[in-house]
Amino acid sequence: MSNTVRTLRVPGRHGYAAEFSPYLPGRLACAAAQHYGIAGCGTLLILDQNESGLRLFRSFDWNDGLFDVTWSENNEHILVTCSGDGSLQLWDTAKATGPLQVYKEHTQEWDPTVGKSLCTFRGHESVIYSTIWSPHIPGCFASASGDQTLRIWDVKSTGVRIVVPAHQAEILSCDWCKYNENLLVTGAVDCSLRGWDLRNVRQPVFELLGHTYAIRRVKFSPFHASVLASCSYDFTVRFWNFSKPDPLLETVEHHTEFTCGLDLSLQSPTQVADCAWDETIKIYDPVCLTMPA
């Protein structure tokens, strides 16, 4: 791994999710919780990076743990977090206090201009851990669940389009390939990553093995069609090229606790951010992303 690792320690806050701003190079959001998310409050951290490292730009507290965060795609200041109390919070980084709005319709899709859910999608038989919009098909999204399935949905019809029995274990994360509208990846408690071609879901098109505990999050690269990254309760972040016979590119071991948050920058082809239960947030450039593919 590159020697330049920018680290911010946040005492008493355990990191659950990290996401780069799609607008501002170097800006990062992190969702965190007290007491490993079991009790206490949560904090949304907005960070900026410069030559000297990471600095805290703004932080917002919530009265329950915050477990995920995403930036608005039409306003550079707006973020959404989700909390252990079942609510969603809408924040504005241009304001020192917040949230702007709180949505208490658990598990439902919503529109901030409407103020209530637009549709409700039912079908999963257990906890839903991860959802992702298709970057290719408007109104289409995927969800991963503790019921061991990956499901594909369309907002035009509230019924499920495709059900993929993807693992024989809880699925904690999924992502959609930026370069292939039919390709998704799942990461599960069985320590495996599996790629799925929606045109034929009987067998995975690839399986990536190496993690030794549950995979918490998986992200496709925005810059390399066959590269993805995963983080795990085994404290590592791993980088893979699923098109290669030996797919594991690099293993990063710079956390000392469960690594839960992971993102790849949309602005820089080499930059990665992660966060963990060890109270640290890190931005770095893995060697494998700085070398020609």
Tab-separated table of N, CA and C in Angstrom, residues 2 16 20 24-25 33 37-39 49 86 99 102 134 146 165 184 213-214 244 264 280:
chain	number	residue	atom	x	y	z
A	2	SER	N	0.392	2.303	-0.584
A	2	SER	CA	1.100	3.575	-0.612
A	2	SER	C	1.392	4.060	0.809
A	16	TYR	N	-19.203	3.087	10.631
A	16	TYR	CA	-20.053	2.123	9.939
A	16	TYR	C	-20.109	2.332	8.426
A	20	PHE	N	-17.395	9.136	-0.375
A	20	PHE	CA	-16.847	10.342	-0.963
A	20	PHE	C	-17.958	11.204	-1.557
A	24	LEU	N	-17.235	17.315	-4.575
A	24	LEU	CA	-16.064	18.023	-4.066
A	24	LEU	C	-14.906	17.045	-3.852
A	25	PRO	N	-13.832	17.156	-4.605
A	25	PRO	CA	-12.680	16.267	-4.418
A	25	PRO	C	-12.148	16.385	-2.989
A	33	ALA	N	-21.231	5.467	15.206
A	33	ALA	CA	-22.095	5.222	16.360
A	33	ALA	C	-21.251	5.055	17.614
A	37	GLY	N	-22.432	0.718	18.163
A	37	GLY	CA	-23.772	0.703	17.609
A	37	GLY	C	-24.797	-0.020	18.453
A	38	ILE	N	-24.389	-0.509	19.607
A	38	ILE	CA	-25.312	-1.272	20.464
A	38	ILE	C	-26.182	-0.328	21.296
A	39	ALA	N	-25.606	0.790	21.705
A	39	ALA	CA	-26.331	1.773	22.514
A	39	ALA	C	-25.729	3.143	22.244
A	49	GLN	N	-9.816	16.617	3.090
A	49	GLN	CA	-8.409	16.234	3.109
A	49	GLN	C	-7.565	17.283	2.415
A	86	GLY	N	-34.751	3.431	13.139
A	86	GLY	CA	-35.635	3.206	12.002
A	86	GLY	C	-35.913	4.442	11.163
A	99	PRO	N	-31.068	17.803	11.928
A	99	PRO	CA	-31.244	17.637	10.487
A	99	PRO	C	-32.326	18.552	9.902
A	102	VAL	N	-36.631	14.631	9.061
A	102	VAL	CA	-36.523	13.258	9.559
A	102	VAL	C	-37.691	12.470	8.993
A	134	SER	N	-29.551	0.888	-9.801
A	134	SER	CA	-28.817	0.569	-11.021
A	134	SER	C	-28.271	1.864	-11.621
A	146	GLY	N	-30.814	-10.766	4.724
A	146	GLY	CA	-30.533	-11.907	5.579
A	146	GLY	C	-31.279	-13.159	5.167
A	165	PRO	N	-31.089	-16.643	-5.414
A	165	PRO	CA	-30.635	-17.297	-4.181
A	165	PRO	C	-29.109	-17.315	-4.158
A	184	LEU	N	-23.879	-7.761	-11.094
A	184	LEU	CA	-23.863	-7.323	-9.700
A	184	LEU	C	-22.944	-8.227	-8.893
A	213	TYR	N	-13.735	-13.671	7.717
A	213	TYR	CA	-14.971	-13.406	8.455
A	213	TYR	C	-15.956	-12.717	7.507
A	214	ALA	N	-17.140	-12.454	7.986
A	214	ALA	CA	-18.207	-11.897	7.157
A	214	ALA	C	-17.752	-10.660	6.383
A	244	LYS	N	-9.042	-11.951	-13.666
A	244	LYS	CA	-7.729	-12.598	-13.631
A	244	LYS	C	-7.817	-13.987	-12.986
A	264	LEU	N	-14.819	4.007	-2.965
A	264	LEU	CA	-13.809	4.346	-3.955
A	264	LEU	C	-14.194	5.688	-4.563
A	280	THR	N	-11.177	4.960	13.742
A	280	THR	CA	-10.395	5.687	12.748
A	280	THR	C	-11.074	5.662	11.384
